[in-house]
Short mmCIF file of C-alpha atoms and ligand atoms in Angstrom, two decimals:
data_model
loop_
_atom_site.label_atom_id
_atom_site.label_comp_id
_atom_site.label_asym_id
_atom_site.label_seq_id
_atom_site.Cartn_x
_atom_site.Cartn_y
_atom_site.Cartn_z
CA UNK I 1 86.02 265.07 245.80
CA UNK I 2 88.94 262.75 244.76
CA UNK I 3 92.07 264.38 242.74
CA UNK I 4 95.51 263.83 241.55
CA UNK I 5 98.23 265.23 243.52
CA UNK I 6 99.91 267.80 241.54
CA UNK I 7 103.62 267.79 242.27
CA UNK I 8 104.62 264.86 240.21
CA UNK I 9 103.17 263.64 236.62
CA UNK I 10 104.20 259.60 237.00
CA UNK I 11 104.18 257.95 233.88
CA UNK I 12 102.98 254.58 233.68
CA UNK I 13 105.80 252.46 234.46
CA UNK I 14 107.42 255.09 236.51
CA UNK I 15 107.91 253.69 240.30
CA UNK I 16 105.02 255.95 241.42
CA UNK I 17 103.07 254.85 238.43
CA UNK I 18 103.91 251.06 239.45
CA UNK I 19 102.66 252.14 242.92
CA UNK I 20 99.29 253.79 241.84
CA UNK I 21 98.42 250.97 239.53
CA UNK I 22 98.82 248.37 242.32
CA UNK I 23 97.17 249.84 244.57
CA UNK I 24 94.08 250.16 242.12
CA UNK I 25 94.28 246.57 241.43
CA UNK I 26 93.44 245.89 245.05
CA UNK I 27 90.61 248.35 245.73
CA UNK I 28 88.12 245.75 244.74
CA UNK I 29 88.98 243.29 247.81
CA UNK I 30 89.11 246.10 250.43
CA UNK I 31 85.59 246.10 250.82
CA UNK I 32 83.92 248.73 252.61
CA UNK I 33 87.25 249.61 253.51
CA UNK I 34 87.75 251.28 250.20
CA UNK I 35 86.64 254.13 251.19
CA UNK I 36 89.69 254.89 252.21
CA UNK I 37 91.80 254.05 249.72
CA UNK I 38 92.36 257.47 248.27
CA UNK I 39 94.46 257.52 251.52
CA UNK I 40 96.97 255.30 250.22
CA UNK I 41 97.29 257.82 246.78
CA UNK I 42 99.28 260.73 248.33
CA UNK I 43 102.29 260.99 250.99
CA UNK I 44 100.86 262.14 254.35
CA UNK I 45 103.98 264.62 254.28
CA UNK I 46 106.85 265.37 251.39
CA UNK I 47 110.36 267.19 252.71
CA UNK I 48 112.56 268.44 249.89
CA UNK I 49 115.67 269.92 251.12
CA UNK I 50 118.38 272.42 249.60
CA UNK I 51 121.69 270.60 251.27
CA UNK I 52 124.84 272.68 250.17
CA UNK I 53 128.45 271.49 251.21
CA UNK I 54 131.83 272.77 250.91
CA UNK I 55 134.03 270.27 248.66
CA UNK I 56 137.46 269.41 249.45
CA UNK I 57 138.81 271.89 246.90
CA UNK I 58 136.99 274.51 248.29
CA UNK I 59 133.98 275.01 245.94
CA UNK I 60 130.12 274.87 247.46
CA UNK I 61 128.05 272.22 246.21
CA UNK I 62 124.62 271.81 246.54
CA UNK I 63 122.42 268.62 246.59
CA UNK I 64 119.25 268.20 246.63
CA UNK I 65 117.18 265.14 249.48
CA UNK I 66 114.51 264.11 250.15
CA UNK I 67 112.01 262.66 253.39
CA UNK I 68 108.97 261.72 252.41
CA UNK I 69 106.42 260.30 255.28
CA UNK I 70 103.44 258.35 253.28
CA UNK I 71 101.34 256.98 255.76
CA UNK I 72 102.01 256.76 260.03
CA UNK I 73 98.48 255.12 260.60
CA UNK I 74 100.02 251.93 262.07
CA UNK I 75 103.08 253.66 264.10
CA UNK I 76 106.10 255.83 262.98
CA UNK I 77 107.64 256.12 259.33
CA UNK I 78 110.37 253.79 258.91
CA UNK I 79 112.14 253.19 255.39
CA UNK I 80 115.68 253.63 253.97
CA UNK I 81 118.01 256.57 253.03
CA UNK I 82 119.18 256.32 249.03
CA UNK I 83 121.72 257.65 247.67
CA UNK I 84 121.96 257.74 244.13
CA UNK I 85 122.19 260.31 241.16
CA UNK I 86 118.95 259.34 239.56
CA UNK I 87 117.14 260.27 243.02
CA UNK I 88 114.12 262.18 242.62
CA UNK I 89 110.52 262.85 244.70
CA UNK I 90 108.56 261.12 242.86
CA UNK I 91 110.79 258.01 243.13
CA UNK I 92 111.24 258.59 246.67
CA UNK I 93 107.26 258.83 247.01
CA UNK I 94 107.40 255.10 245.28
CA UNK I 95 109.70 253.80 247.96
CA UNK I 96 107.86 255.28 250.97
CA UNK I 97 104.75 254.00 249.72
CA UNK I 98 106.10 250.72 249.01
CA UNK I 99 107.47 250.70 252.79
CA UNK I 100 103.90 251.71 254.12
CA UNK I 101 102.84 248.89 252.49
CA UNK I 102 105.72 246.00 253.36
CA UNK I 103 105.78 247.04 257.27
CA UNK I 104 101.97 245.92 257.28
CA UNK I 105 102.24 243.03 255.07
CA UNK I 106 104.64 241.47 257.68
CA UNK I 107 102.64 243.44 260.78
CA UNK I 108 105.56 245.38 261.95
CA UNK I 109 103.69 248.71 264.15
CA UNK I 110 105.18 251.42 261.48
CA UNK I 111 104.12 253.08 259.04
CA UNK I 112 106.13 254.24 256.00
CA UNK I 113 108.63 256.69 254.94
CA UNK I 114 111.57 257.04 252.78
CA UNK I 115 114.80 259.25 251.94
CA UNK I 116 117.07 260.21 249.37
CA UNK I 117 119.42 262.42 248.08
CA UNK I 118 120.57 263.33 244.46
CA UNK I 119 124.33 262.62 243.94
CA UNK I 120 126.88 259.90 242.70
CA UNK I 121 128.41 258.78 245.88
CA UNK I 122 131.63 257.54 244.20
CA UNK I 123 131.93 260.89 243.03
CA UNK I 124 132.62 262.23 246.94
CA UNK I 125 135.51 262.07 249.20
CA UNK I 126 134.90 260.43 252.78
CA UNK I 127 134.84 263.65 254.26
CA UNK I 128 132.24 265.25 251.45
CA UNK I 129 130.10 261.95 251.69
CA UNK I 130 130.23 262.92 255.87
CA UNK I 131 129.47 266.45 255.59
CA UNK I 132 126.50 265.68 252.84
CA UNK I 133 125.28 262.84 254.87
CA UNK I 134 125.32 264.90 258.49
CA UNK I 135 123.81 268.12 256.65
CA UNK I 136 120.88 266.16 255.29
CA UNK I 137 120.50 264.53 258.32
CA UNK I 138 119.58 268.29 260.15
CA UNK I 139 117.75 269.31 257.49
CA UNK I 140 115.35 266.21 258.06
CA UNK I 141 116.08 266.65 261.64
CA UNK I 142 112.37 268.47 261.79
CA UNK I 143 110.63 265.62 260.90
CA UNK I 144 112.82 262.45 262.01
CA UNK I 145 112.89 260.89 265.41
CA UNK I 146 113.21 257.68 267.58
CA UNK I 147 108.97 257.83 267.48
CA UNK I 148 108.28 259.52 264.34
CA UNK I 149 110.40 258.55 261.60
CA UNK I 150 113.08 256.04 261.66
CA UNK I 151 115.62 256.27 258.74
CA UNK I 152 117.61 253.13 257.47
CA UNK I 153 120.00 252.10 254.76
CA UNK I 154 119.25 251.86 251.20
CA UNK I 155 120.97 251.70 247.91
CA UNK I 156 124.48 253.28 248.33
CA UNK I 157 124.37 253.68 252.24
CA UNK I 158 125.61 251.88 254.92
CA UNK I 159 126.17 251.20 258.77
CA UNK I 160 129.04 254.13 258.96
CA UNK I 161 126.36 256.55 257.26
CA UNK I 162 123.86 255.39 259.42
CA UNK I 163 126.14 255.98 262.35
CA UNK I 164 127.01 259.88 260.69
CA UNK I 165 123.46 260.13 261.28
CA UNK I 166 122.80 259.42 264.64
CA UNK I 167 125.32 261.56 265.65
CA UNK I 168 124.02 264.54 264.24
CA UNK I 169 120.71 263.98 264.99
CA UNK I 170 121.90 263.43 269.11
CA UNK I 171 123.85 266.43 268.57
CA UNK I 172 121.04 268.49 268.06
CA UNK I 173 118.95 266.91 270.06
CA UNK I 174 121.88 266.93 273.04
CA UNK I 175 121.44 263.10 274.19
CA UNK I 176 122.48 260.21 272.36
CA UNK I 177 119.16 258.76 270.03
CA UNK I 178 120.39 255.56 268.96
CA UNK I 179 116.72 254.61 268.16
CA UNK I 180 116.45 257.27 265.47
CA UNK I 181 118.36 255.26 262.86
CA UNK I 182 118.17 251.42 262.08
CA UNK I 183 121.28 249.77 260.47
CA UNK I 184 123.80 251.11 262.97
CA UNK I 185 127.20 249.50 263.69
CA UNK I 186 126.94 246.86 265.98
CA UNK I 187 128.69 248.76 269.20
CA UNK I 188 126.32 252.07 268.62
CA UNK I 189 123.37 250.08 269.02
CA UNK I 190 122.91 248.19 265.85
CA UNK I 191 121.47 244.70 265.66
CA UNK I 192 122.94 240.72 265.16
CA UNK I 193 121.85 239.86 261.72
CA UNK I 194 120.93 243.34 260.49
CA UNK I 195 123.35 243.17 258.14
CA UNK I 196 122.34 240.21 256.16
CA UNK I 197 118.45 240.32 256.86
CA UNK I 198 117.05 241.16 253.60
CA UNK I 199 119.00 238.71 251.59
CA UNK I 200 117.98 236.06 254.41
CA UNK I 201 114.22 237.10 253.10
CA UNK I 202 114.70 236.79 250.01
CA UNK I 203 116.06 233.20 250.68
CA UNK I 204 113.58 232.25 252.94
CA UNK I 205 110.16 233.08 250.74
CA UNK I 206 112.16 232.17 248.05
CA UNK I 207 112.63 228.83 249.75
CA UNK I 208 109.45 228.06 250.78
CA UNK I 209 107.92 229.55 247.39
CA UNK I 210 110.16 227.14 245.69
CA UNK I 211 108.60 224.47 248.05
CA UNK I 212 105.17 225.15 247.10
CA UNK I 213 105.63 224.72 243.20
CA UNK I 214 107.91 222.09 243.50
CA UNK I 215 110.76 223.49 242.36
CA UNK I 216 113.74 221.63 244.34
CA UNK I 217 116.30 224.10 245.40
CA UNK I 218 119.29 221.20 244.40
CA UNK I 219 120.44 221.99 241.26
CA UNK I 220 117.98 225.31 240.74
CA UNK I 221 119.93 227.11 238.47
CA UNK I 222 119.61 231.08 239.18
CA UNK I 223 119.99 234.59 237.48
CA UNK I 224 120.35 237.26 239.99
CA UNK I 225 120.93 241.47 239.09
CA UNK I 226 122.57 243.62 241.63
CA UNK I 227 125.44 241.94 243.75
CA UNK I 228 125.13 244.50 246.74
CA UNK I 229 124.04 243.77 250.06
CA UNK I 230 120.68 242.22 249.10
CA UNK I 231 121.80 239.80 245.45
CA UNK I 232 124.43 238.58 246.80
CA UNK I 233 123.86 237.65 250.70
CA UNK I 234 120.99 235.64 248.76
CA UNK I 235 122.81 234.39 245.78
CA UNK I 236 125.35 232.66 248.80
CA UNK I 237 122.20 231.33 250.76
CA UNK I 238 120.81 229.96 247.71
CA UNK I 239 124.22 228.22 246.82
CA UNK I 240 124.89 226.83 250.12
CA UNK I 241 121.16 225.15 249.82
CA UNK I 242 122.84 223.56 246.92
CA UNK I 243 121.50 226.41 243.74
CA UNK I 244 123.41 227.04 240.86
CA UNK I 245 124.17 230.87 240.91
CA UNK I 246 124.40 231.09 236.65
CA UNK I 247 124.43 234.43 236.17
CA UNK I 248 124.85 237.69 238.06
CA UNK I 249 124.47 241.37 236.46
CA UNK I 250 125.28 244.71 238.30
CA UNK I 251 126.29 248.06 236.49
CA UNK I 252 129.98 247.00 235.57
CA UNK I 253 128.79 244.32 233.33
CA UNK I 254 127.14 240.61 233.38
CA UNK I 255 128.79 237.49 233.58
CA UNK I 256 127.54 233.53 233.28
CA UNK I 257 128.78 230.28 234.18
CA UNK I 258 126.37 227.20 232.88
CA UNK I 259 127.63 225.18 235.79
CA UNK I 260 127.21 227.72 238.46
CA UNK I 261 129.38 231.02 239.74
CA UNK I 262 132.32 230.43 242.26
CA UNK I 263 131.10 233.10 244.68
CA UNK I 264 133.76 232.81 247.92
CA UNK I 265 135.57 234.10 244.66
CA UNK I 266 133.49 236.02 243.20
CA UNK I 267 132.29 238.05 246.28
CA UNK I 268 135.39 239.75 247.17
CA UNK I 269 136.39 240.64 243.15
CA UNK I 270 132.98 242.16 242.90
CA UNK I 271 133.28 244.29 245.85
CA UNK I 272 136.76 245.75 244.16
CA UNK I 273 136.58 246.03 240.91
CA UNK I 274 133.07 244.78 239.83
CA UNK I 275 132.10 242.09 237.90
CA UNK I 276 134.10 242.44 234.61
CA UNK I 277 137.13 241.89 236.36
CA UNK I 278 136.10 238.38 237.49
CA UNK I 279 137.65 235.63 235.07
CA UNK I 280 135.46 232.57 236.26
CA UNK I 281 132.68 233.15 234.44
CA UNK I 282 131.83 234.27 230.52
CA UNK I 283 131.06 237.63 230.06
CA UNK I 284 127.80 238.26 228.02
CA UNK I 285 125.53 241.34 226.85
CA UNK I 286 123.42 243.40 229.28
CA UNK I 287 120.45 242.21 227.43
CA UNK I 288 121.44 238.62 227.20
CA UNK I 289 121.22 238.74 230.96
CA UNK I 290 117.46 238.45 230.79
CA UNK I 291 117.05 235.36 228.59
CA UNK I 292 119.97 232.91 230.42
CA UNK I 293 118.29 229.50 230.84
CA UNK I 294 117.81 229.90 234.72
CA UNK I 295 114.56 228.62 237.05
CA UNK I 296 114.61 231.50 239.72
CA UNK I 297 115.04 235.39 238.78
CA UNK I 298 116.14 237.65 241.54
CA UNK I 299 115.99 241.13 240.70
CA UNK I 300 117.85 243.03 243.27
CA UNK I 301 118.69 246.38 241.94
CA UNK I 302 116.60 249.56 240.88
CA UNK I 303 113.19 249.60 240.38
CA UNK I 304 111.78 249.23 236.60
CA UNK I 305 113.64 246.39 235.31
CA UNK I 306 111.67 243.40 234.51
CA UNK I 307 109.45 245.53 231.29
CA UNK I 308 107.62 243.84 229.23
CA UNK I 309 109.86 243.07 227.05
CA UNK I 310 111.69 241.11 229.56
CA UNK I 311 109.01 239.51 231.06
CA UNK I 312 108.10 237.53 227.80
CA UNK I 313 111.69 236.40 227.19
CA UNK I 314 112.45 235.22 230.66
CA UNK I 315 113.01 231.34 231.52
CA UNK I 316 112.60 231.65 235.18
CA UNK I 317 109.80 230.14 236.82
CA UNK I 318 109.60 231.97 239.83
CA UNK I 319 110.44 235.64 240.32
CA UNK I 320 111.75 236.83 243.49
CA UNK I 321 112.20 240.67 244.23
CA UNK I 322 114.91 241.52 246.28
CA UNK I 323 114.75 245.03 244.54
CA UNK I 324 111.83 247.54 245.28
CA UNK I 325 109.65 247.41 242.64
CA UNK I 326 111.42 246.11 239.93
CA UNK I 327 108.82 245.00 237.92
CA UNK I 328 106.75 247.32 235.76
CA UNK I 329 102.84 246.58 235.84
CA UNK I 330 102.72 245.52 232.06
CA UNK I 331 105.37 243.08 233.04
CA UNK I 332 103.61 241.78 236.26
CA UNK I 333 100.26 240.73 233.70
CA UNK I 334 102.91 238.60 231.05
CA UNK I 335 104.35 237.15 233.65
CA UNK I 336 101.28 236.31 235.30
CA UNK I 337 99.68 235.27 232.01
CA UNK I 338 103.09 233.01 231.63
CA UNK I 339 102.52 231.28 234.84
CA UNK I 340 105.61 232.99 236.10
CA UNK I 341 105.21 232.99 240.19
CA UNK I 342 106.57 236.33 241.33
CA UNK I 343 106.97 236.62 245.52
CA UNK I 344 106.78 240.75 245.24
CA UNK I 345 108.98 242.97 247.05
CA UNK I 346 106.47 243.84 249.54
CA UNK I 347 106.97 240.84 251.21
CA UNK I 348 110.47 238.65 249.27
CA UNK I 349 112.69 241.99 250.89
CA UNK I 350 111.10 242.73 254.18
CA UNK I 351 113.69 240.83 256.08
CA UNK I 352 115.33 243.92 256.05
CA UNK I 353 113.34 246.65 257.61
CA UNK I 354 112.18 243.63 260.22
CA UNK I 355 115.48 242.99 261.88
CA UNK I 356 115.24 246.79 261.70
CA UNK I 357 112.30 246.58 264.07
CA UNK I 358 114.46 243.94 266.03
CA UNK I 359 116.86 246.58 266.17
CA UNK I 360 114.72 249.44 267.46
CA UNK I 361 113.13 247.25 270.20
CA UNK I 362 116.46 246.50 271.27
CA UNK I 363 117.62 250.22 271.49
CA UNK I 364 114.64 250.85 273.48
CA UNK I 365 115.13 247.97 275.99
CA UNK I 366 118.79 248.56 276.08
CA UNK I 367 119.17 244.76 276.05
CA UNK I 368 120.31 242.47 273.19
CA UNK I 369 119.66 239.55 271.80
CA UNK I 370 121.69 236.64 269.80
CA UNK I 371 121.93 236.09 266.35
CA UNK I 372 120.11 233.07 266.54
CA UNK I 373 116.88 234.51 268.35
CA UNK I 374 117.25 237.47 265.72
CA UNK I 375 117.39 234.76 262.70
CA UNK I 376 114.82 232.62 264.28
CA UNK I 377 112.26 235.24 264.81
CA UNK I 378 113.26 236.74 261.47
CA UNK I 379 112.38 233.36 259.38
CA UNK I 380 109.04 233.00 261.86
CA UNK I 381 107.77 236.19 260.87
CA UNK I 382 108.62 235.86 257.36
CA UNK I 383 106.80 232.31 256.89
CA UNK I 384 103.88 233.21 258.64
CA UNK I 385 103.57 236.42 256.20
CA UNK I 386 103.96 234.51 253.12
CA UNK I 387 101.48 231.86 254.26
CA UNK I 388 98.77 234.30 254.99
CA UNK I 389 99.31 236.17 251.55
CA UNK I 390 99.17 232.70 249.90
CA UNK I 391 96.19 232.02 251.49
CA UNK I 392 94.67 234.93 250.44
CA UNK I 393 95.74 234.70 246.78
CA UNK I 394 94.54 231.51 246.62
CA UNK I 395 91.17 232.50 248.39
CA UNK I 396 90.37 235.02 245.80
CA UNK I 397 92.14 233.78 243.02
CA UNK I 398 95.00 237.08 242.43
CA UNK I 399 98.72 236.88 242.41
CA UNK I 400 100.48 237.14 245.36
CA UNK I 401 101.80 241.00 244.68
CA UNK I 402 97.57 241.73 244.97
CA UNK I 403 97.65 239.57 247.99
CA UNK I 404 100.20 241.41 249.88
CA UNK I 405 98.38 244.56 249.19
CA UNK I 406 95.35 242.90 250.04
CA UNK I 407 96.50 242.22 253.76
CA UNK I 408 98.95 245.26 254.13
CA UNK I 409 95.98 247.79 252.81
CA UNK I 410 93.44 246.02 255.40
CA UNK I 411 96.02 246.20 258.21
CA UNK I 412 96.50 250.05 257.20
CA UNK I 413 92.74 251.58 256.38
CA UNK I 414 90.96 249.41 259.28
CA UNK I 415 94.09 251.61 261.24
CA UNK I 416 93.24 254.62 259.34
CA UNK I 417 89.29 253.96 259.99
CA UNK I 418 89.54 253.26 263.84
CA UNK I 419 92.13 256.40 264.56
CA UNK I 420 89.55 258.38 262.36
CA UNK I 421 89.90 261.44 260.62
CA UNK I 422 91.05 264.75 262.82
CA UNK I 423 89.55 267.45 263.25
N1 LIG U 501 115.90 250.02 252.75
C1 LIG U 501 115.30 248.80 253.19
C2 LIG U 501 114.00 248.55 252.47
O1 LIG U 501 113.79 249.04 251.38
C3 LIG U 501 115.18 248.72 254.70
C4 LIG U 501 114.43 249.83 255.37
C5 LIG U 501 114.51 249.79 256.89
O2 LIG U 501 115.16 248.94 257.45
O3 LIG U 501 113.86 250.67 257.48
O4 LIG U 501 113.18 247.78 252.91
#
């Protein structure tokens, strides 16, 4: 007998929500392997951990992370570390399902997992965000590893944090485990092109989407939200295939240019002092962010942003999700209905956690490779992904969001079914 977990209560258009909902959309072209789907409706395993700290002026603090493991069928979990005040399980339960999901759809051998803990990073010293970062990192210690669960960076986290991490984690361990963490710095085992690999995604399928609906990339004029690591590597690809980069939107304001952002200046002012402080461009209401005249949307912040609401007053043709799940399912229907072409996370931002594979082979093998074999194989595996999923949308008729979850979930129960169920 079938039943809801019972330690979260997921609204709707909550992330895990979002989740549940897509994966009931796909049930019906999983065949007989839908007997397993119930599989894909609960974490395998969910860590919450009590990590306290002593601040710089002497006070404890405690914060509260999470690992969560939702499925290893297809090989260890692999997914990000978050950091972020708005953290919780059942969001973290979204984003580890979501990776479960995204390492099939582009047939990486992992499964998925995710991390996270509850605090405002700019809120910590260097030496707090070190001690938080290296107490979590025990905490998890007893469920992480090189072949078990491979951590990664995420919103607010980055190479140095992932490097914090592999430290403590070889301390305990008493080696050094550079394979336990993706996203490294280059000399402690990290990877050519790790860096940029998600944006490079996004541009690629966004690319080759654009290709298919014949939307030319010249002149393309494009609204992206979130200038981190993912919105604006890809806002710069897209530009230098000759885009118009019209808008941009992060949480220090929103700012528009008709005739297309300057970003070699806009970059480094954005990195200081966020957007507002940027004089190239007009400055405009959060709101009015989601109506600019634009072809391609790139979402690449927090999950829940394109609602319904949105979704009926955008102008964008296609919809590319740099973000994990940023649209709600309401909003996924209108813009369906609208004839809005939406390349879903689960496939637009897996460049990421792929040169993260690249990354983990190479720690194995001790050897490394170029940049260019990294970007080559990156865009290879990429294509070929989107051109299954399209084939498979088109073969059944369902956007390409059911698509991906139509592959990913076949790759994952047919897994599930073979390994069968112990004892
Ligand atoms: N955090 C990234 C994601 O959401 C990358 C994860 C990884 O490299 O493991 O896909």
């Amino acid at each position: 007998m079938n039943s809801e977990i019972s330690y979260v209560h997921p609204s709707a258009d909550s992330p895990w929500g979002t989740y549940l909902s897509q994966v009931d959309r796909v049930v019906p072209y999983l065949g007989g392997l839908a007997r397993w789907a119930e599989t894909l409706k609960r974490p395998k395993r969910a860590l919450i951990v009590d990590v306290p700290i002593e601040m710089d002026d002497g006070t404890v603090a405690h914060f509260e992370g999470y690992r969560v493991q939702h499925n290893m069928s297809r090989g260890p979990g692999k997914g990000g570390v978050r950091f972020h005040p708005q953290v919780t399980l059942e969001e973290v339960m979204a984003l580890s399902a979501w990776m479960t999901v995204k390492t099939a759809a582009v047939n990486l051998p992992f499964g998925g997992a995710k991390g996270g803990i509850r605090l405002d990073p700019k809120k910590l010293s260097q030496n707090e965000l070190e001690k938080v970062t290296r107490r979590y990192t025990s905490e998890i210690g007893i469920i992480i590893g090189p072949n078990t669960d491979i951590p990664a960076p995420d919103v607010n986290t980055n190479a140095q944090i992932m490097a914090w991490m592999m430290d403590t984690y070889s301390m305990n361990v008493g080696g050094t485990a550079t394979g336990v963490v993706t996203g490294k710095p280059l000399h402690l085992g990290g990877s050519l092109g790790r860096v940029k690999a998600t944006g490079r995604g996004v541009f690629v399928t966004g690319r080759e989407a654009a290709r298919r609906l014949g939307l030319d990339l010249r002149g393309a004029r494009i609204a992206v939200q979130g200038f981190g690591n993912v919105g604006s590597v890809a806002a710069e690809l897209f530009a230098e295939a000759g885009a118009r980069i019209v808008a941009v939107q992060d949480h220090t304001g929103t700012i528009f240019n008709g005739d297309g952002l300057d970003l070699a200046a806009l970059i480094p002012v954005a990195r200081e002092d966020g957007l507002a402080g940027f004089n190239g461009g007009k400055v405009i209401d959060t709101e009015a962010f989601w109506d600019v005249p634009c072809d391609i949307l790139i979402p690449a912040a927090l999950e829940g942003q394109i609602t319904a609401e949105r979704a009926l007053k955008t102008q964008a043709k296609l919809v590319l999700e740099g973000a994990n799940g940023p649209t709600v399912p309401a909003a996924d229907d209108i813009l369906a209905e609208r004839g809005v072409l939406v390349v879903p996370d689960v496939i637009c931002n897996a460049g990421g956690v792929t040169v993260s594979y690249f990354e983990w082979v190479q720690d194995f093998s001790s050897f490394f490779w170029d940049e260019d074999e990294i970007n080559v194989r990156l865009d290879r595996i990429m294509m070929n992904a989107l051109n299954q999923i399209w084939d498979t949308a088109d073969r059944h008729k369902i956007t390409l969001r059911t698509a991906t979850f139509a592959v990913a979930c076949e790759r994952i129960l047919m897994a599930r079914q073979e390994r069968g169920l112990y004892p």
